[in-house]
Amino acid sequence: MDKFITFEGIEGCGKTTQIKMAGDYLSGTGIPVVLTEEPGGTAFGRKIRDIVLNRSSYDISAEAELLLFLSARAQHVRELIKPALIQNKIVLCDRFSDATMAYQGFGRGLNTDALEAMNAFAAASLKPLKTFLFDLPPEIGLSRAMRRISQLKDFTPKEDRFERETVAFHERVREGYLRIAKDDPDRFVIIDAAPDVHAVFDQVRSCLLPLVT
Ligand code: Z5A
């Protein structure tokens, strides 16, 4: 079974912090692990990331945004994720197809049946073995994300197109994630993302270890 594990949740839920801790923990025990993210993961994906997450002087429609995320994923799966899984590595990925369903489907209101088919096409039908969903009220997530942006060295807000969406948008995304998780309870582990970093990691570690050992 491919050990492809994804980390999902609303903005500022702490999944990037947790995926790094999980990667360090597994590497420390000698388990071969690859950490990657979406959009990103490949040189092409990072170009798309720059287009889709940064403020710009042009508009991006919901449909165009969707195709950009899918395009980055198509390359990511074929260039990085599948080859790593073939080499029996554990792949931990910061966001994947569930993000498309939650953000473009539930957040932006695009047709979720169409998204399911498009997700499968882009991902070459690859599905995560397990998905950690870091659940948190959007107000807390957004305040964490804004605090992190304000601490940037050059004080220039970067990659903040989604942070500037309304709380109502992030609430729809949260509800969307919870719906997706409810429909696929064997795959999802819902993590309470409100406690401190170490308490959250205790929850992750206890579910992660049986998957990889
Ligand atoms: N997107 C999409 O719409 N469709 C898609 O198909 C895909 C993505 C794949 C990616 O942005 C955006 O793309 C995302 C959805 C969209 N936008 N939003 N919203 P990104 O990769 O730049 O950002 P992100 O994925 O939202 O995550 P992030 O900004 O990296 O945040 P995070 O992973 O949720 O949290 P963090 O970086 O670990 O923590 C944020 C801050 O909180 C940081 O200062 C931490 O030190 C702090 N933190 C972390 N954990 C805690 C705890 N437990 N307590 C207190 N403070 C904490």
Tab-separated table of N, CA and C and ligand atoms in Angstrom, residues 10-17 38-39 49 53 69 73 95 99-100 103-104 144 148 159 162 170 193 195-197 200, ligand 1:
chain	number	residue	atom	x	y	z
A	10	ILE	N	-7.805	24.558	7.244
A	10	ILE	CA	-7.942	25.959	6.830
A	10	ILE	C	-6.621	26.690	7.067
A	11	GLU	N	-6.572	27.880	6.511
A	11	GLU	CA	-5.423	28.755	6.684
A	11	GLU	C	-5.041	28.904	8.163
A	12	GLY	N	-3.753	28.777	8.450
A	12	GLY	CA	-3.262	29.019	9.809
A	12	GLY	C	-3.588	27.912	10.806
A	13	CYS	N	-4.032	26.752	10.304
A	13	CYS	CA	-4.409	25.664	11.229
A	13	CYS	C	-3.182	24.992	11.843
A	14	GLY	N	-2.014	25.253	11.272
A	14	GLY	CA	-0.785	24.695	11.851
A	14	GLY	C	-0.274	23.449	11.151
A	15	LYS	N	-0.846	23.099	9.996
A	15	LYS	CA	-0.443	21.844	9.329
A	15	LYS	C	0.988	21.897	8.813
A	16	THR	N	1.466	23.094	8.401
A	16	THR	CA	2.844	23.184	7.900
A	16	THR	C	3.840	22.939	9.040
A	17	THR	N	3.525	23.494	10.213
A	17	THR	CA	4.347	23.235	11.413
A	17	THR	C	4.343	21.737	11.711
A	38	GLU	N	1.511	21.506	-1.850
A	38	GLU	CA	0.759	22.002	-3.002
A	38	GLU	C	0.173	23.372	-2.678
A	39	PRO	N	0.126	24.292	-3.637
A	39	PRO	CA	0.795	24.143	-4.914
A	39	PRO	C	2.300	24.278	-4.733
A	49	ARG	N	2.487	28.370	-8.082
A	49	ARG	CA	2.257	28.884	-6.726
A	49	ARG	C	2.404	30.400	-6.709
A	53	LEU	N	-0.950	32.484	-5.678
A	53	LEU	CA	-1.042	32.913	-4.279
A	53	LEU	C	-0.668	34.373	-4.039
A	69	PHE	N	-4.367	25.101	-9.973
A	69	PHE	CA	-4.063	24.119	-8.917
A	69	PHE	C	-3.957	22.707	-9.503
A	73	ARG	N	-0.791	20.077	-9.719
A	73	ARG	CA	-0.922	18.712	-9.149
A	73	ARG	C	-0.549	17.649	-10.179
A	95	ARG	N	-1.351	19.677	1.772
A	95	ARG	CA	-2.496	19.896	0.867
A	95	ARG	C	-2.427	18.996	-0.362
A	99	ALA	N	-8.028	19.822	-0.766
A	99	ALA	CA	-7.989	21.290	-0.735
A	99	ALA	C	-8.776	21.860	-1.907
A	100	THR	N	-8.685	21.200	-3.059
A	100	THR	CA	-9.431	21.675	-4.233
A	100	THR	C	-10.933	21.569	-3.968
A	103	TYR	N	-11.726	24.293	-1.072
A	103	TYR	CA	-11.587	25.720	-1.436
A	103	TYR	C	-12.362	26.081	-2.710
A	104	GLN	N	-12.112	25.294	-3.806
A	104	GLN	CA	-12.774	25.662	-5.065
A	104	GLN	C	-14.227	25.163	-5.078
A	144	ARG	N	-3.571	33.637	13.402
A	144	ARG	CA	-2.215	33.038	13.396
A	144	ARG	C	-1.500	33.364	12.084
A	148	ARG	N	1.900	35.644	11.450
A	148	ARG	CA	3.101	35.145	10.764
A	148	ARG	C	3.493	36.075	9.619
A	159	GLU	N	2.065	35.859	-0.775
A	159	GLU	CA	1.210	34.672	-0.803
A	159	GLU	C	-0.028	34.855	0.085
A	162	PHE	N	-5.397	34.304	-0.431
A	162	PHE	CA	-6.472	33.605	0.279
A	162	PHE	C	-6.705	34.192	1.673
A	170	HIS	N	-13.771	31.362	4.626
A	170	HIS	CA	-12.978	30.359	5.366
A	170	HIS	C	-13.892	29.442	6.180
A	193	ALA	N	-6.848	21.310	16.335
A	193	ALA	CA	-5.654	22.121	16.073
A	193	ALA	C	-5.514	23.303	17.022
A	195	PRO	N	-4.978	23.350	20.531
A	195	PRO	CA	-3.968	23.327	21.602
A	195	PRO	C	-2.580	23.736	21.100
A	196	ASP	N	-1.614	23.755	22.037
A	196	ASP	CA	-0.272	24.185	21.631
A	196	ASP	C	0.366	23.147	20.695
A	197	VAL	N	1.433	23.598	20.021
A	197	VAL	CA	2.075	22.819	18.958
A	197	VAL	C	2.399	21.389	19.393
A	200	VAL	N	-0.683	19.210	19.869
A	200	VAL	CA	-1.224	18.821	18.562
A	200	VAL	C	-0.372	17.694	17.982
B	1	Z5A	N1	-5.380	25.978	-2.328
B	1	Z5A	C1	-6.557	25.884	-3.024
B	1	Z5A	O1	-7.386	26.800	-2.992
B	1	Z5A	N2	-6.790	24.779	-3.775
B	1	Z5A	C2	-5.910	23.762	-3.885
B	1	Z5A	O2	-6.172	22.772	-4.597
B	1	Z5A	C3	-4.680	23.874	-3.135
B	1	Z5A	C4	-4.457	24.995	-2.380
B	1	Z5A	C5	-3.679	22.763	-3.213
B	1	Z5A	C6	-1.965	27.541	-0.153
B	1	Z5A	O3	-1.363	28.472	0.626
B	1	Z5A	C7	-3.311	28.149	-0.513
B	1	Z5A	O4	-3.771	27.525	-1.698
B	1	Z5A	C8	-4.299	27.865	0.561
B	1	Z5A	C9	-5.398	27.068	-0.111
B	1	Z5A	C10	-5.125	27.200	-1.550
B	1	Z5A	N3	-4.755	29.107	1.018
B	1	Z5A	N4	-5.364	29.355	2.016
B	1	Z5A	N5	-5.963	29.739	2.862
B	1	Z5A	P1	-0.118	28.209	1.547
B	1	Z5A	O5	0.473	26.889	1.242
B	1	Z5A	O6	0.770	29.387	1.487
B	1	Z5A	O7	-0.771	28.330	2.921
B	1	Z5A	P2	-1.601	27.332	3.729
B	1	Z5A	O8	-1.588	25.994	3.075
B	1	Z5A	O9	-2.903	27.937	4.026
B	1	Z5A	O10	-0.806	27.119	5.031
B	1	Z5A	P3	0.144	28.037	5.822
B	1	Z5A	O11	-0.028	29.477	5.563
B	1	Z5A	O12	1.484	27.473	5.566
B	1	Z5A	O13	-0.410	27.817	7.262
B	1	Z5A	P4	-0.637	26.480	8.066
B	1	Z5A	O14	0.075	25.376	7.412
B	1	Z5A	O15	-2.044	26.285	8.288
B	1	Z5A	O16	-0.022	26.823	9.460
B	1	Z5A	P5	1.516	27.025	9.956
B	1	Z5A	O17	2.349	27.734	8.916
B	1	Z5A	O18	2.010	25.776	10.497
B	1	Z5A	O19	1.205	27.985	11.160
B	1	Z5A	C11	0.752	29.315	10.965
B	1	Z5A	C12	1.266	30.184	12.154
B	1	Z5A	O20	0.672	29.700	13.364
B	1	Z5A	C13	2.783	30.096	12.358
B	1	Z5A	O21	3.246	31.351	12.800
B	1	Z5A	C14	2.937	29.046	13.460
B	1	Z5A	O22	4.080	29.232	14.216
B	1	Z5A	C15	1.671	29.253	14.283
B	1	Z5A	N6	1.180	28.011	14.866
B	1	Z5A	C16	1.212	26.758	14.341
B	1	Z5A	N7	0.650	25.865	15.165
B	1	Z5A	C17	0.240	26.574	16.258
B	1	Z5A	C18	-0.412	26.192	17.479
B	1	Z5A	N8	-0.763	24.933	17.720
B	1	Z5A	N9	-0.685	27.168	18.358
B	1	Z5A	C19	-0.343	28.453	18.108
B	1	Z5A	N10	0.297	28.879	16.983
B	1	Z5A	C20	0.580	27.945	16.067
